[in-house]
Amino acid sequence: MSTQKPTSKEYFRNYPGFRIESGILIDSGELKGKTSDLSMITDESQGFTYYKDGYYKSICNGTSYELCGYKKTTEDDYAKILTAGSGHILIDAQDGDIILKGRNIRLSAEDGSGEITLVSGKHVYIKGAVCHIKGTNVNILGSNNLSLGATFVENTGSVSNEGGTMTDIFQGSFLGGVLKFLDKFKDFF
């Protein structure tokens, strides 16, 4: 802590069970170099700190539970809004799962070149009474097997509708088949 001067804007006070401070320069740890704007920390190391540069940190040793919109919101209101004016939003469950529950869940990438990416080391499972996939170009690639089964399977193409087996590639030009395959699925590689 720096030396107090008449112009210093540093304040701290210890109370039974907690400490309040403001204007204190952090001189060690992950937040070294930051200056607290307002901080309240308990003897159990729980609390919050606002920093002069706009950073905010909250520590809760157990479950953090927040109930919003309990009485005052209507069906069309947002009970909770999480907005980043600039930068990204990260939700990180370091030793657990992330579960989103709601009457409906909508993911929307609003940018003109926006994308939604689902990546899994094991499974991506989609289940619903009705499932739709719609796109200008839709590619489904299985590096080993692709299974398609239903009581009725309809396959329609407005200009051409092709089907074949790997042996068909060898009956025609092998190089042509490889080039066709690579051109069709180049986005996957």
PDB file of C-alpha atoms in Angstrom:
ATOM      1  CA  MET A   1       0.000   0.000   0.000  1.00  0.00           C
ATOM      2  CA  SER A   2       1.321   3.467  -0.820  1.00  0.00           C
ATOM      3  CA  THR A   3       1.924   6.186   1.750  1.00  0.00           C
ATOM      4  CA  GLN A   4      -1.169   8.232   2.676  1.00  0.00           C
ATOM      5  CA  LYS A   5      -1.024  11.861   1.626  1.00  0.00           C
ATOM      6  CA  PRO A   6      -3.626  14.614   1.974  1.00  0.00           C
ATOM      7  CA  THR A   7      -4.468  14.152  -1.745  1.00  0.00           C
ATOM      8  CA  SER A   8      -4.603  10.331  -1.590  1.00  0.00           C
ATOM      9  CA  LYS A   9      -7.930   8.755  -2.401  1.00  0.00           C
ATOM     10  CA  GLU A  10      -7.260   5.581  -0.472  1.00  0.00           C
ATOM     11  CA  TYR A  11      -9.631   4.223   2.122  1.00  0.00           C
ATOM     12  CA  PHE A  12      -9.868   0.995   4.035  1.00  0.00           C
ATOM     13  CA  ARG A  13     -11.606  -0.047   7.184  1.00  0.00           C
ATOM     14  CA  ASN A  14     -11.834  -3.354   8.967  1.00  0.00           C
ATOM     15  CA  TYR A  15     -15.121  -4.236  10.598  1.00  0.00           C
ATOM     16  CA  PRO A  16     -15.985  -7.408  12.526  1.00  0.00           C
ATOM     17  CA  GLY A  17     -16.350 -10.009   9.750  1.00  0.00           C
ATOM     18  CA  PHE A  18     -15.515  -7.893   6.681  1.00  0.00           C
ATOM     19  CA  ARG A  19     -13.292  -5.188   5.173  1.00  0.00           C
ATOM     20  CA  ILE A  20     -14.192  -2.247   2.923  1.00  0.00           C
ATOM     21  CA  GLU A  21     -11.614  -0.482   0.786  1.00  0.00           C
ATOM     22  CA  SER A  22     -11.272   1.975  -2.081  1.00  0.00           C
ATOM     23  CA  GLY A  23      -8.341   3.358  -4.061  1.00  0.00           C
ATOM     24  CA  ILE A  24      -5.979   0.553  -3.022  1.00  0.00           C
ATOM     25  CA  LEU A  25      -3.326  -0.558  -5.551  1.00  0.00           C
ATOM     26  CA  ILE A  26      -3.062  -4.356  -5.823  1.00  0.00           C
ATOM     27  CA  ASP A  27       0.640  -5.213  -5.599  1.00  0.00           C
ATOM     28  CA  SER A  28       0.593  -9.007  -6.079  1.00  0.00           C
ATOM     29  CA  GLY A  29      -1.447 -11.860  -7.524  1.00  0.00           C
ATOM     30  CA  GLU A  30      -3.482 -12.202 -10.705  1.00  0.00           C
ATOM     31  CA  LEU A  31      -4.826  -8.630 -10.445  1.00  0.00           C
ATOM     32  CA  LYS A  32      -1.454  -6.973  -9.783  1.00  0.00           C
ATOM     33  CA  GLY A  33      -1.405  -3.360 -10.938  1.00  0.00           C
ATOM     34  CA  LYS A  34      -5.171  -2.807 -10.687  1.00  0.00           C
ATOM     35  CA  THR A  35      -6.612  -0.229  -8.279  1.00  0.00           C
ATOM     36  CA  SER A  36      -9.802  -0.938  -6.368  1.00  0.00           C
ATOM     37  CA  ASP A  37     -12.696   1.473  -6.827  1.00  0.00           C
ATOM     38  CA  LEU A  38     -14.907  -0.189  -4.207  1.00  0.00           C
ATOM     39  CA  SER A  39     -14.309  -3.489  -2.466  1.00  0.00           C
ATOM     40  CA  MET A  40     -16.035  -5.443   0.263  1.00  0.00           C
ATOM     41  CA  ILE A  41     -14.480  -8.773   1.297  1.00  0.00           C
ATOM     42  CA  THR A  42     -15.566 -10.957   4.221  1.00  0.00           C
ATOM     43  CA  ASP A  43     -13.361 -12.923   6.602  1.00  0.00           C
ATOM     44  CA  GLU A  44     -14.359 -16.018   4.572  1.00  0.00           C
ATOM     45  CA  SER A  45     -12.777 -14.439   1.427  1.00  0.00           C
ATOM     46  CA  GLN A  46     -16.143 -13.834  -0.210  1.00  0.00           C
ATOM     47  CA  GLY A  47     -17.229 -10.528  -1.664  1.00  0.00           C
ATOM     48  CA  PHE A  48     -16.903  -8.212  -4.617  1.00  0.00           C
ATOM     49  CA  THR A  49     -14.544  -5.609  -5.993  1.00  0.00           C
ATOM     50  CA  TYR A  50     -15.025  -2.934  -8.640  1.00  0.00           C
ATOM     51  CA  TYR A  51     -11.744  -1.700 -10.131  1.00  0.00           C
ATOM     52  CA  LYS A  52     -10.905   1.746 -11.540  1.00  0.00           C
ATOM     53  CA  ASP A  53     -10.348   0.286 -15.044  1.00  0.00           C
ATOM     54  CA  GLY A  54     -13.909  -1.132 -15.149  1.00  0.00           C
ATOM     55  CA  TYR A  55     -13.031  -4.700 -14.149  1.00  0.00           C
ATOM     56  CA  TYR A  56     -15.409  -6.379 -11.674  1.00  0.00           C
ATOM     57  CA  LYS A  57     -14.780  -9.524  -9.657  1.00  0.00           C
ATOM     58  CA  SER A  58     -17.178 -11.386  -7.390  1.00  0.00           C
ATOM     59  CA  ILE A  59     -16.235 -14.385  -5.253  1.00  0.00           C
ATOM     60  CA  CYS A  60     -18.741 -16.797  -3.754  1.00  0.00           C
ATOM     61  CA  ASN A  61     -17.468 -19.916  -2.000  1.00  0.00           C
ATOM     62  CA  GLY A  62     -20.666 -21.871  -2.651  1.00  0.00           C
ATOM     63  CA  THR A  63     -23.652 -21.529  -4.986  1.00  0.00           C
ATOM     64  CA  SER A  64     -24.473 -18.095  -6.390  1.00  0.00           C
ATOM     65  CA  TYR A  65     -28.252 -17.868  -6.773  1.00  0.00           C
ATOM     66  CA  GLU A  66     -30.014 -14.915  -8.358  1.00  0.00           C
ATOM     67  CA  LEU A  67     -33.789 -14.689  -8.848  1.00  0.00           C
ATOM     68  CA  CYS A  68     -34.944 -12.066 -11.357  1.00  0.00           C
ATOM     69  CA  GLY A  69     -38.376 -11.028 -12.596  1.00  0.00           C
ATOM     70  CA  TYR A  70     -40.196 -12.743  -9.779  1.00  0.00           C
ATOM     71  CA  LYS A  71     -43.079 -10.249  -9.531  1.00  0.00           C
ATOM     72  CA  LYS A  72     -42.698  -7.290 -11.879  1.00  0.00           C
ATOM     73  CA  THR A  73     -42.073  -8.692 -15.376  1.00  0.00           C
ATOM     74  CA  THR A  74     -44.621  -9.722 -17.976  1.00  0.00           C
ATOM     75  CA  GLU A  75     -44.284 -12.570 -20.471  1.00  0.00           C
ATOM     76  CA  ASP A  76     -42.745 -10.201 -23.061  1.00  0.00           C
ATOM     77  CA  ASP A  77     -40.182  -8.662 -20.659  1.00  0.00           C
ATOM     78  CA  TYR A  78     -36.617  -9.822 -20.137  1.00  0.00           C
ATOM     79  CA  ALA A  79     -36.051 -10.737 -16.499  1.00  0.00           C
ATOM     80  CA  LYS A  80     -32.269 -10.975 -16.942  1.00  0.00           C
ATOM     81  CA  ILE A  81     -30.076  -9.275 -19.535  1.00  0.00           C
ATOM     82  CA  LEU A  82     -26.366 -10.009 -19.855  1.00  0.00           C
ATOM     83  CA  THR A  83     -24.736  -7.603 -22.312  1.00  0.00           C
ATOM     84  CA  ALA A  84     -21.119  -7.014 -23.298  1.00  0.00           C
ATOM     85  CA  GLY A  85     -20.749  -3.588 -24.933  1.00  0.00           C
ATOM     86  CA  SER A  86     -17.508  -4.826 -26.443  1.00  0.00           C
ATOM     87  CA  GLY A  87     -15.557  -8.034 -26.082  1.00  0.00           C
ATOM     88  CA  HIS A  88     -16.730 -11.597 -25.601  1.00  0.00           C
ATOM     89  CA  ILE A  89     -18.851 -13.396 -23.004  1.00  0.00           C
ATOM     90  CA  LEU A  90     -17.388 -16.572 -21.529  1.00  0.00           C
ATOM     91  CA  ILE A  91     -19.360 -19.055 -19.448  1.00  0.00           C
ATOM     92  CA  ASP A  92     -16.908 -21.569 -18.010  1.00  0.00           C
ATOM     93  CA  ALA A  93     -17.812 -24.577 -15.865  1.00  0.00           C
ATOM     94  CA  GLN A  94     -14.318 -25.658 -14.867  1.00  0.00           C
ATOM     95  CA  ASP A  95     -15.387 -28.895 -13.196  1.00  0.00           C
ATOM     96  CA  GLY A  96     -18.985 -29.471 -14.281  1.00  0.00           C
ATOM     97  CA  ASP A  97     -21.664 -29.191 -16.945  1.00  0.00           C
ATOM     98  CA  ILE A  98     -23.441 -26.152 -18.378  1.00  0.00           C
ATOM     99  CA  ILE A  99     -27.189 -26.700 -18.446  1.00  0.00           C
ATOM    100  CA  LEU A 100     -29.526 -24.226 -20.183  1.00  0.00           C
ATOM    101  CA  LYS A 101     -33.207 -24.751 -19.355  1.00  0.00           C
ATOM    102  CA  GLY A 102     -36.209 -22.825 -20.578  1.00  0.00           C
ATOM    103  CA  ARG A 103     -39.567 -23.098 -22.278  1.00  0.00           C
ATOM    104  CA  ASN A 104     -37.666 -22.363 -25.498  1.00  0.00           C
ATOM    105  CA  ILE A 105     -33.934 -21.901 -26.114  1.00  0.00           C
ATOM    106  CA  ARG A 106     -32.853 -19.892 -29.137  1.00  0.00           C
ATOM    107  CA  LEU A 107     -29.282 -19.382 -30.360  1.00  0.00           C
ATOM    108  CA  SER A 108     -28.884 -16.602 -32.902  1.00  0.00           C
ATOM    109  CA  ALA A 109     -25.676 -15.377 -34.568  1.00  0.00           C
ATOM    110  CA  GLU A 110     -26.653 -11.879 -35.734  1.00  0.00           C
ATOM    111  CA  ASP A 111     -23.549 -10.879 -37.709  1.00  0.00           C
ATOM    112  CA  GLY A 112     -23.754 -11.156 -41.502  1.00  0.00           C
ATOM    113  CA  SER A 113     -20.927 -13.687 -41.437  1.00  0.00           C
ATOM    114  CA  GLY A 114     -21.947 -15.105 -38.048  1.00  0.00           C
ATOM    115  CA  GLU A 115     -21.771 -18.771 -37.199  1.00  0.00           C
ATOM    116  CA  ILE A 116     -22.864 -21.146 -34.475  1.00  0.00           C
ATOM    117  CA  THR A 117     -20.362 -23.916 -33.861  1.00  0.00           C
ATOM    118  CA  LEU A 118     -21.007 -27.061 -31.828  1.00  0.00           C
ATOM    119  CA  VAL A 119     -17.870 -29.072 -31.068  1.00  0.00           C
ATOM    120  CA  SER A 120     -17.724 -32.214 -28.976  1.00  0.00           C
ATOM    121  CA  GLY A 121     -15.000 -34.752 -28.324  1.00  0.00           C
ATOM    122  CA  LYS A 122     -17.569 -37.542 -28.273  1.00  0.00           C
ATOM    123  CA  HIS A 123     -21.227 -36.952 -29.221  1.00  0.00           C
ATOM    124  CA  VAL A 124     -23.501 -34.215 -30.537  1.00  0.00           C
ATOM    125  CA  TYR A 125     -27.034 -35.444 -29.912  1.00  0.00           C
ATOM    126  CA  ILE A 126     -30.101 -33.742 -31.414  1.00  0.00           C
ATOM    127  CA  LYS A 127     -33.556 -35.042 -30.495  1.00  0.00           C
ATOM    128  CA  GLY A 128     -36.962 -33.560 -31.188  1.00  0.00           C
ATOM    129  CA  ALA A 129     -40.414 -34.466 -32.456  1.00  0.00           C
ATOM    130  CA  VAL A 130     -39.568 -32.526 -35.628  1.00  0.00           C
ATOM    131  CA  CYS A 131     -35.972 -31.654 -36.654  1.00  0.00           C
ATOM    132  CA  HIS A 132     -35.255 -29.288 -39.552  1.00  0.00           C
ATOM    133  CA  ILE A 133     -31.907 -28.462 -41.147  1.00  0.00           C
ATOM    134  CA  LYS A 134     -32.072 -25.702 -43.747  1.00  0.00           C
ATOM    135  CA  GLY A 135     -29.225 -24.025 -45.608  1.00  0.00           C
ATOM    136  CA  THR A 136     -28.105 -22.862 -49.018  1.00  0.00           C
ATOM    137  CA  ASN A 137     -25.616 -25.738 -49.067  1.00  0.00           C
ATOM    138  CA  VAL A 138     -25.941 -28.611 -46.591  1.00  0.00           C
ATOM    139  CA  ASN A 139     -23.142 -31.168 -46.278  1.00  0.00           C
ATOM    140  CA  ILE A 140     -23.242 -34.212 -44.034  1.00  0.00           C
ATOM    141  CA  LEU A 141     -19.995 -36.171 -43.891  1.00  0.00           C
ATOM    142  CA  GLY A 142     -19.241 -39.345 -42.009  1.00  0.00           C
ATOM    143  CA  SER A 143     -15.584 -40.326 -42.107  1.00  0.00           C
ATOM    144  CA  ASN A 144     -16.567 -43.933 -41.368  1.00  0.00           C
ATOM    145  CA  ASN A 145     -20.313 -44.647 -41.553  1.00  0.00           C
ATOM    146  CA  LEU A 146     -23.429 -42.647 -42.368  1.00  0.00           C
ATOM    147  CA  SER A 147     -26.709 -44.255 -41.387  1.00  0.00           C
ATOM    148  CA  LEU A 148     -30.052 -42.916 -42.547  1.00  0.00           C
ATOM    149  CA  GLY A 149     -33.174 -44.781 -41.552  1.00  0.00           C
ATOM    150  CA  ALA A 150     -36.885 -44.153 -41.277  1.00  0.00           C
ATOM    151  CA  THR A 151     -40.209 -45.772 -42.024  1.00  0.00           C
ATOM    152  CA  PHE A 152     -40.190 -43.776 -45.258  1.00  0.00           C
ATOM    153  CA  VAL A 153     -37.149 -42.032 -46.807  1.00  0.00           C
ATOM    154  CA  GLU A 154     -37.748 -39.455 -49.529  1.00  0.00           C
ATOM    155  CA  ASN A 155     -34.849 -38.188 -51.636  1.00  0.00           C
ATOM    156  CA  THR A 156     -35.573 -35.356 -54.067  1.00  0.00           C
ATOM    157  CA  GLY A 157     -33.417 -33.043 -56.188  1.00  0.00           C
ATOM    158  CA  SER A 158     -34.725 -30.353 -58.537  1.00  0.00           C
ATOM    159  CA  VAL A 159     -31.916 -30.598 -61.115  1.00  0.00           C
ATOM    160  CA  SER A 160     -30.163 -33.866 -60.356  1.00  0.00           C
ATOM    161  CA  ASN A 161     -30.491 -36.584 -57.808  1.00  0.00           C
ATOM    162  CA  GLU A 162     -27.425 -38.802 -57.591  1.00  0.00           C
ATOM    163  CA  GLY A 163     -26.741 -41.972 -55.711  1.00  0.00           C
ATOM    164  CA  GLY A 164     -23.992 -44.503 -55.816  1.00  0.00           C
ATOM    165  CA  THR A 165     -21.504 -46.628 -53.987  1.00  0.00           C
ATOM    166  CA  MET A 166     -17.761 -46.517 -53.607  1.00  0.00           C
ATOM    167  CA  THR A 167     -17.499 -49.165 -56.321  1.00  0.00           C
ATOM    168  CA  ASP A 168     -19.124 -46.683 -58.743  1.00  0.00           C
ATOM    169  CA  ILE A 169     -16.141 -44.378 -58.261  1.00  0.00           C
ATOM    170  CA  PHE A 170     -13.764 -47.109 -59.381  1.00  0.00           C
ATOM    171  CA  GLN A 171     -15.934 -47.953 -62.420  1.00  0.00           C
ATOM    172  CA  GLY A 172     -15.610 -44.370 -63.668  1.00  0.00           C
ATOM    173  CA  SER A 173     -12.564 -42.169 -63.503  1.00  0.00           C
ATOM    174  CA  PHE A 174     -10.974 -42.667 -60.096  1.00  0.00           C
ATOM    175  CA  LEU A 175      -9.296 -39.250 -60.181  1.00  0.00           C
ATOM    176  CA  GLY A 176     -12.594 -37.611 -61.163  1.00  0.00           C
ATOM    177  CA  GLY A 177     -14.319 -39.248 -58.203  1.00  0.00           C
ATOM    178  CA  VAL A 178     -11.633 -38.104 -55.779  1.00  0.00           C
ATOM    179  CA  LEU A 179     -11.752 -34.544 -57.092  1.00  0.00           C
ATOM    180  CA  LYS A 180     -15.555 -34.522 -56.889  1.00  0.00           C
ATOM    181  CA  PHE A 181     -15.399 -35.795 -53.298  1.00  0.00           C
ATOM    182  CA  LEU A 182     -12.798 -33.207 -52.252  1.00  0.00           C
ATOM    183  CA  ASP A 183     -14.679 -30.362 -53.924  1.00  0.00           C
ATOM    184  CA  LYS A 184     -17.963 -31.310 -52.254  1.00  0.00           C
ATOM    185  CA  PHE A 185     -16.547 -31.718 -48.753  1.00  0.00           C
ATOM    186  CA  LYS A 186     -13.619 -29.258 -48.744  1.00  0.00           C
ATOM    187  CA  ASP A 187     -15.179 -27.309 -45.853  1.00  0.00           C
ATOM    188  CA  PHE A 188     -14.735 -30.307 -43.569  1.00  0.00           C
ATOM    189  CA  PHE A 189     -10.967 -30.502 -44.065  1.00  0.00           C
TER     190      PHE A 189
END
